[in-house]
Coordinates of C-alpha atoms in Angstrom, one line a residue:
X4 CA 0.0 0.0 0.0
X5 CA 3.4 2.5 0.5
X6 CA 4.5 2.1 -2.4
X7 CA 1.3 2.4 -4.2
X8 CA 1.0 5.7 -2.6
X9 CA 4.3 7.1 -3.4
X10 CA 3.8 5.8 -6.7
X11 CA 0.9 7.7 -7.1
X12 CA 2.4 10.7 -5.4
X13 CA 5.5 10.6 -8.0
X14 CA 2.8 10.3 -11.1
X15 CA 0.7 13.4 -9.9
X16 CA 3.3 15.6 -10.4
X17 CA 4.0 15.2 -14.4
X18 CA 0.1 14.8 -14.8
X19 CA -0.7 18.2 -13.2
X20 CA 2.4 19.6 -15.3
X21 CA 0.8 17.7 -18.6
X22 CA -2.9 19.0 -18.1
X23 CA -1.8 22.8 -17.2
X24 CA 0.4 22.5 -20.7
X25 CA -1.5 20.9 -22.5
X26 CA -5.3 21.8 -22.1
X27 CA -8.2 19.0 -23.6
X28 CA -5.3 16.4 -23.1
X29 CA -6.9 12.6 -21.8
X30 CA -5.1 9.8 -20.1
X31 CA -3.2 8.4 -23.4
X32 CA -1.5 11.5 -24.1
X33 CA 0.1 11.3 -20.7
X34 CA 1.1 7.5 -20.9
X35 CA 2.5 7.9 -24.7
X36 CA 4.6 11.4 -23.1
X37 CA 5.3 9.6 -19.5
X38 CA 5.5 5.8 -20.4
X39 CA 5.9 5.2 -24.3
X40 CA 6.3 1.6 -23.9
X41 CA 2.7 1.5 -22.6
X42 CA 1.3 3.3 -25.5
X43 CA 1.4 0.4 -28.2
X44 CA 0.6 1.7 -32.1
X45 CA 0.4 -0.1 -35.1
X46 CA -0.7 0.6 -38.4
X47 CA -4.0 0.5 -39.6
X48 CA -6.1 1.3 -43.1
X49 CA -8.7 3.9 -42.9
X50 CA -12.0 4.0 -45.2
X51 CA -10.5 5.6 -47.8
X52 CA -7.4 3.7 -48.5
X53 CA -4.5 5.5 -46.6
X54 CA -2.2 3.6 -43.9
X55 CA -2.9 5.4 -40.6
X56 CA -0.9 5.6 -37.3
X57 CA -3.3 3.9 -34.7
X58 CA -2.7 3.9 -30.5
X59 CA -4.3 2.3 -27.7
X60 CA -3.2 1.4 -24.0
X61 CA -1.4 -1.6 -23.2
X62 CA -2.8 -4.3 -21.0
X63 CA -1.8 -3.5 -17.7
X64 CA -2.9 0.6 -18.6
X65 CA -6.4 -0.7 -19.4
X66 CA -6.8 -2.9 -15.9
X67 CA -9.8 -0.3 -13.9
X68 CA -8.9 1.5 -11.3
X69 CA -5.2 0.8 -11.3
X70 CA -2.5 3.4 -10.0
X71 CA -1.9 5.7 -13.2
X72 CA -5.6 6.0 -14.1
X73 CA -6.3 7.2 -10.4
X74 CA -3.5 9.6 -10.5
X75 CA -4.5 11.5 -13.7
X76 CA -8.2 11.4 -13.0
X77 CA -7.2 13.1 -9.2
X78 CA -4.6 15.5 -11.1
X79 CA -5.4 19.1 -11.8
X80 CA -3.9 21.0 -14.1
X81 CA -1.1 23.4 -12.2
X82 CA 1.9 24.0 -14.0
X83 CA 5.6 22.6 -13.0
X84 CA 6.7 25.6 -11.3
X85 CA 3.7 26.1 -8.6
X86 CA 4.0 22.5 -7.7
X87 CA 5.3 21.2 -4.1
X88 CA 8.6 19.8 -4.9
X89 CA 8.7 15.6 -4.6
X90 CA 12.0 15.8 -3.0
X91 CA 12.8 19.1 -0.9
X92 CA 16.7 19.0 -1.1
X93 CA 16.7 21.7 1.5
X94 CA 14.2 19.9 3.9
X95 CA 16.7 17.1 4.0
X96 CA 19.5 19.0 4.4
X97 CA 18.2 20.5 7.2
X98 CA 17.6 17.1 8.5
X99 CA 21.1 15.9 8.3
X100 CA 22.6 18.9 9.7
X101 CA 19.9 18.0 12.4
X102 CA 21.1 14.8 13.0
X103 CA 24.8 16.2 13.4
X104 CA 24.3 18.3 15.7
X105 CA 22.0 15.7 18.0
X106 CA 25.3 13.3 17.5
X107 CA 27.4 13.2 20.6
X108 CA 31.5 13.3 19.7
X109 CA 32.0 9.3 20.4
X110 CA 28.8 8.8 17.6
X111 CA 30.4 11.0 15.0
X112 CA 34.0 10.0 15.7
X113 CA 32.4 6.5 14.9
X114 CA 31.1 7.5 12.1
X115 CA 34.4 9.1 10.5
X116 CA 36.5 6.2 11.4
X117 CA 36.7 4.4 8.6
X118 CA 38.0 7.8 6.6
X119 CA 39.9 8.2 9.5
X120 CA 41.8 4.9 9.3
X121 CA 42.3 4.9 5.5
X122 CA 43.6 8.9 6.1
X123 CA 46.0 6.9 8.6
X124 CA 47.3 4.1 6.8
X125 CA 47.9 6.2 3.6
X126 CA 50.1 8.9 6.0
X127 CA 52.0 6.0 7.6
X128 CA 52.2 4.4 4.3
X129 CA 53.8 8.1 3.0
X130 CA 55.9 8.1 6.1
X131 CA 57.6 4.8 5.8
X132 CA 58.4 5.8 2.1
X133 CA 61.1 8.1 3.6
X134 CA 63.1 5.3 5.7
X135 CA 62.4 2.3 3.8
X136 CA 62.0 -0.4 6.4
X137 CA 61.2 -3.4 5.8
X138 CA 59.5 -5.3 8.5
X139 CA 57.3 -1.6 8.5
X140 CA 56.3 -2.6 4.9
X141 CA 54.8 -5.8 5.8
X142 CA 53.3 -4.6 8.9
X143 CA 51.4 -1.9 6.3
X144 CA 49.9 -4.6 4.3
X145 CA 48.9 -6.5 6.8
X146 CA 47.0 -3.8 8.2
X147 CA 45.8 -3.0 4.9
X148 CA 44.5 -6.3 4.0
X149 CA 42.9 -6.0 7.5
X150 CA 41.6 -3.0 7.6
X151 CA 39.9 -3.9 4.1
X152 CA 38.1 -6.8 5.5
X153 CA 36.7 -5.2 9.0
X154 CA 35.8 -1.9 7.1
X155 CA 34.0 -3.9 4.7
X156 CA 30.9 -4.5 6.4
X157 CA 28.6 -1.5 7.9
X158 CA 28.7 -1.9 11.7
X159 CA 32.5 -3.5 12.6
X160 CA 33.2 -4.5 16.1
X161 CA 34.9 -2.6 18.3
X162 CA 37.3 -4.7 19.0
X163 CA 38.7 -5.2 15.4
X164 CA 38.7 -1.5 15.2
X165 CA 40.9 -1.1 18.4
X166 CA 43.2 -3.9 16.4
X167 CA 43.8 -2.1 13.4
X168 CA 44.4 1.4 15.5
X169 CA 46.6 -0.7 17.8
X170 CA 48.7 -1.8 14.6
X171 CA 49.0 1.4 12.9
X172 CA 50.4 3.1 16.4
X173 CA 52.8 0.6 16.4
X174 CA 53.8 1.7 13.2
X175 CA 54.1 5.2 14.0
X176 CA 56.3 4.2 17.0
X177 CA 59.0 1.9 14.5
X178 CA 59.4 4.8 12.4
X179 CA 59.7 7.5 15.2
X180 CA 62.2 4.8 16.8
X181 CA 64.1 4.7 13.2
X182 CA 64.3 8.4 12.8
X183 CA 66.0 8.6 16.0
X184 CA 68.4 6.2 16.0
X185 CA 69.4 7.9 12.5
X186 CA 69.6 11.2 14.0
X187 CA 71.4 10.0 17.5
X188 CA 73.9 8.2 15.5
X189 CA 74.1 10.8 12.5
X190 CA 73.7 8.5 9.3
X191 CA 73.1 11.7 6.8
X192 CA 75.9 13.3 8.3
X193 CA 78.9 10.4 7.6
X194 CA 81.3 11.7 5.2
X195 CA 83.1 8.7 4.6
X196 CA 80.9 6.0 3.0
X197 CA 82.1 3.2 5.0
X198 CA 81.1 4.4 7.7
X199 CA 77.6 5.6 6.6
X200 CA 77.1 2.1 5.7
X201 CA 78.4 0.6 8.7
X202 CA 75.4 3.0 10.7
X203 CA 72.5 2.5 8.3
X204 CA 73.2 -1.7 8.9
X205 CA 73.7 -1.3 12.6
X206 CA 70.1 1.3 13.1
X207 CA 68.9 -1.0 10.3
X208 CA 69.8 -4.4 12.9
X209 CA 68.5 -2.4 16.4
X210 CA 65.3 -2.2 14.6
X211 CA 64.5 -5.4 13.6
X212 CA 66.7 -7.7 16.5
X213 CA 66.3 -7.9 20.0
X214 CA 70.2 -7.9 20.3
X215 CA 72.8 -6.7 17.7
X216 CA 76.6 -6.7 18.1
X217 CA 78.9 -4.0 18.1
X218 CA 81.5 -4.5 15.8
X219 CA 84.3 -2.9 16.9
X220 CA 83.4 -2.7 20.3
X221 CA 83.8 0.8 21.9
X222 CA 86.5 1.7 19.0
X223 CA 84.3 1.1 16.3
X224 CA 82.0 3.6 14.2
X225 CA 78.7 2.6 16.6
X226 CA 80.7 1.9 20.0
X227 CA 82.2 5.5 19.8
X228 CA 78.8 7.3 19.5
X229 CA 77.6 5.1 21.8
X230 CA 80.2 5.9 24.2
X231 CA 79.4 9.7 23.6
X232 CA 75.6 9.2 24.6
X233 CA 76.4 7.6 27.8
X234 CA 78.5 10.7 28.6
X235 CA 76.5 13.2 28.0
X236 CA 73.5 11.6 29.6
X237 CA 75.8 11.1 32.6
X238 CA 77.0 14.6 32.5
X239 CA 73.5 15.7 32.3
X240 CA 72.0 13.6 35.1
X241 CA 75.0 14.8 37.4
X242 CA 74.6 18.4 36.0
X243 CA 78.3 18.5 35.1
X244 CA 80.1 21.2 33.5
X245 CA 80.4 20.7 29.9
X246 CA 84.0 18.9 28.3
X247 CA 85.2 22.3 27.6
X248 CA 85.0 24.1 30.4
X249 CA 86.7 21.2 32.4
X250 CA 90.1 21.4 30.1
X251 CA 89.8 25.3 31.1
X252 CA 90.1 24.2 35.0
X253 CA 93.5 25.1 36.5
X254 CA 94.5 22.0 38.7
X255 CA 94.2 18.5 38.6
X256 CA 92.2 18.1 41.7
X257 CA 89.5 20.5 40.7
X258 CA 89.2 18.3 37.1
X259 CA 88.8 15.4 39.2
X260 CA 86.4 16.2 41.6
X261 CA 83.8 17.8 38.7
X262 CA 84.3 15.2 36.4
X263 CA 81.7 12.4 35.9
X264 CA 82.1 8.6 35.0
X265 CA 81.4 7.5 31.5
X266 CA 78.9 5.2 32.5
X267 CA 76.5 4.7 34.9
X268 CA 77.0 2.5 38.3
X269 CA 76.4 -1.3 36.9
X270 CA 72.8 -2.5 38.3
X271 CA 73.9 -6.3 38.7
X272 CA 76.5 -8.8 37.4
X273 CA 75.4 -11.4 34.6
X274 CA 77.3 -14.7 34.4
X275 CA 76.5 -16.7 31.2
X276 CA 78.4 -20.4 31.4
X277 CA 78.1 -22.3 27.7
X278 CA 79.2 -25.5 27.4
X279 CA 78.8 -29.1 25.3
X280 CA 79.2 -31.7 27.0
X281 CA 77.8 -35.1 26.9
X282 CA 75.4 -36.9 29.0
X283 CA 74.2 -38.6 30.8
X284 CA 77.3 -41.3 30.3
X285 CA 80.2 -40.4 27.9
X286 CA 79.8 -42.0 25.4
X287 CA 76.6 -40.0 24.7
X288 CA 75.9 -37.5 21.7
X289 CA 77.8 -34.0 23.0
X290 CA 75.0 -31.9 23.6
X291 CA 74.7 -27.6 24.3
X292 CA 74.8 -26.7 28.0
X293 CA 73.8 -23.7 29.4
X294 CA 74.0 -22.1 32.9
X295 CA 73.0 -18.2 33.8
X296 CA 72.9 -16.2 36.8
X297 CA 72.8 -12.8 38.0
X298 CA 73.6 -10.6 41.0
X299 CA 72.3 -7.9 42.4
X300 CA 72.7 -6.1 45.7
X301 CA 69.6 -7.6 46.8
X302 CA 69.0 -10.8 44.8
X303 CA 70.7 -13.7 43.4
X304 CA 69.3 -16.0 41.1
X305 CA 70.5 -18.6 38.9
X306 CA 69.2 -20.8 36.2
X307 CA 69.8 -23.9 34.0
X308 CA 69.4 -25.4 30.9
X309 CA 70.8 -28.9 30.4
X310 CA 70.0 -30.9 27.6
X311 CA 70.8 -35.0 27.4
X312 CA 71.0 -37.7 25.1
X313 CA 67.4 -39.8 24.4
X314 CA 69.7 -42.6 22.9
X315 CA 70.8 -45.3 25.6
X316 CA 73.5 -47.7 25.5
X317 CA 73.7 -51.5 27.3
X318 CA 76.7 -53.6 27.2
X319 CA 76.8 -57.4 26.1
X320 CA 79.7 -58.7 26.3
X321 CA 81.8 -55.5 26.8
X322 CA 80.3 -54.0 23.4
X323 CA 77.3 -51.1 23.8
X324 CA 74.3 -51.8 22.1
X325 CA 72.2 -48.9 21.4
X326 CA 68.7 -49.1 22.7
X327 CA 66.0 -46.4 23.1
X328 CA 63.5 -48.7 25.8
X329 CA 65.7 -49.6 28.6
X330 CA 69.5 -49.2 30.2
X331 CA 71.4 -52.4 31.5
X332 CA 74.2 -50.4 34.1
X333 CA 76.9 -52.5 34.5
X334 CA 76.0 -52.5 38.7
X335 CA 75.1 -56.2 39.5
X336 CA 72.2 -57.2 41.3
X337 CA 70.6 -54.0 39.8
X338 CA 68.3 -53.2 37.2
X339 CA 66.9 -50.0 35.4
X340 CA 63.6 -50.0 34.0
X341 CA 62.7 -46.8 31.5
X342 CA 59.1 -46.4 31.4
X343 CA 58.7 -42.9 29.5
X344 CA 61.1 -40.4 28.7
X345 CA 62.1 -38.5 31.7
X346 CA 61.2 -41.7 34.3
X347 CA 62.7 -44.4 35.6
X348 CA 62.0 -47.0 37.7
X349 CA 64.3 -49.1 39.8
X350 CA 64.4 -52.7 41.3
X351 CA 65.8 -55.4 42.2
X352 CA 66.8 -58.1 39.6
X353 CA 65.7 -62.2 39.7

């Protein structure tokens, strides 16, 4: 029944327009202007001999009472320009501005998010351009291809959204993290070229490895300006005079009592034992040993990491026999049962 109303409503319009520019017009004029497919002619011979364009209604025109001859027997002739408009562009705008205004910040943020994340992933995407890295590069697609995926569908979950920003703020940080490390240890600035390279692989390794060798130690290109941060944060946590205006001091005494260590006051001691050795008998495969601990001023702690050989040997004879389901010791009276790895049992023998 809507839609036969707004059907009706739409065919008004053009009727009124049709009778008010057209005066004496009937209801086949209007379907042959409005709806020419409905208006079928054919040709026909009159009485005196001459072929003749004849129209009539189609089928569905000529059903009574249906929706178009309703609408242009209810029509009255008013021309285009003195009619209500079907669709008030300004009445709706004023609706949507309406329902802005009503929207509380967390509603509208909502709805811009998904042209906020795309605005986000195409500035890290811009960003990352400038430093090339490459685990950032497969992070991007990632949250491309996910992004693509969650945004697809009208109402995404929360929780997926808090995902993707989570992702692309990670981003952010790895490239932040890259430009300073470049800047702290002055990659643009190298003039020798060995040296710039020897930087750009060692920022290049601190951003993509938990740990990363100095080559060179605190005499090579990344140990030196390393050595140089830890003095001037040290300098600046004590409050120390600069390096220049301690060469200016007169005595030795006064250098040494306003100088400032190079590095900081070491938090603990780390011990790391490595070792192959093999077990549990000699003759077993040499296997990787390991042994760490630490000390502290108010802890000790110290951990292990044996590893030892699943293969087991029995001797007949005086020869070993390798066997993986039980161990023969030499020890008479005595036997050794293995039950699963890790277990043993022990007995006495018949």
């Amino acid at each position: 029944m809507a839609v036969m109303t707004v059907m009706e409503s739409v065919l008004r319009g053009p009727a009124k327009a049709l009778g008010a520019a057209n005066p004496g017009c009937c209801l086949e004029d209007f379907v042959r202007w409005y709806s020419p497919r409905d208006y079928i002619e054919e040709e026909v011979i009159d009485e005196k001999g001459n072929t003749v364009l004849k129209g009539e209604l189609s089928a569905r025109m000529k059903i009574p009472s249906n929706t178009w001859v309703e609408a242009w027997e209810t029509a009255k002739p008013v021309p285009a320009r003195r009619q209500r408009r079907l669709f008030d562009d300004t009445r709706e705008a004023e609706k949507v501005l309406h329902y802005l205004a009503m929207q509380k910040p967390a509603d509208l943020a909502r709805h811009l998010l998904p042209c906020v994340i795309h605005a986000a992933v195409l500035k890290v995407k811009e960003e990352e351009s400038l430093e090339n890295i490459s685990s950032v590069k497969k992070i991007i697609k990632q949250i491309i291809s996910h992004s693509s995926k969650v945004l697809h569908f009208p109402n995404p979950e929360d929780k997926k959204l808090e995902e993707i920003i989570h992702q692309i703020t990670n981003v952010e940080a790895l490239i932040a993290r890259a430009r300073s490390l470049k800047a702290k240890f002055g990659t643009e600035k190298c003039e020798q070229e060995e040296e710039k390279e020897d930087l750009e692989r060692f920022v290049s390794c601190l951003l993509e490895q938990p740990e990363v060798l100095v080559v060179g130690a605190g005499r090579g290109h990344a140990g030196r300006i390393i050595h140089k941060l830890f003095v001037n944060a040290q300098r600046a946590a004590a409050m120390a005079p600069p390096e220049e205006e301690l060469k200016r001091m007169g005595s030795a005494e006064e250098r040494r009592q306003n100088s400032v260590s190079d590095f900081p006051p070491p938090a603990g001691r780390e011990l790391i034992l490595r070792t192959t050795v093999p077990r549990p008998a000699p003759y077993s495969r040499a296997l990787p040993q390991r042994m760490y601990s630490v000390l502290t001023k108010e802890d000790f702690r110290l951990a292990g990491a044996f590893s030892s050989d699943t293969s087991f040997f029995y001797f007949f004879l005086g020869h070993p026999i390798v066997t993986s389901k039980a161990v023969l010791t030499p020890s008479v009276g005595r036997r050794l049962c293995w039950s699963e790895p890790g277990r043993h049992e022990e007995g006495l023998s018949s």
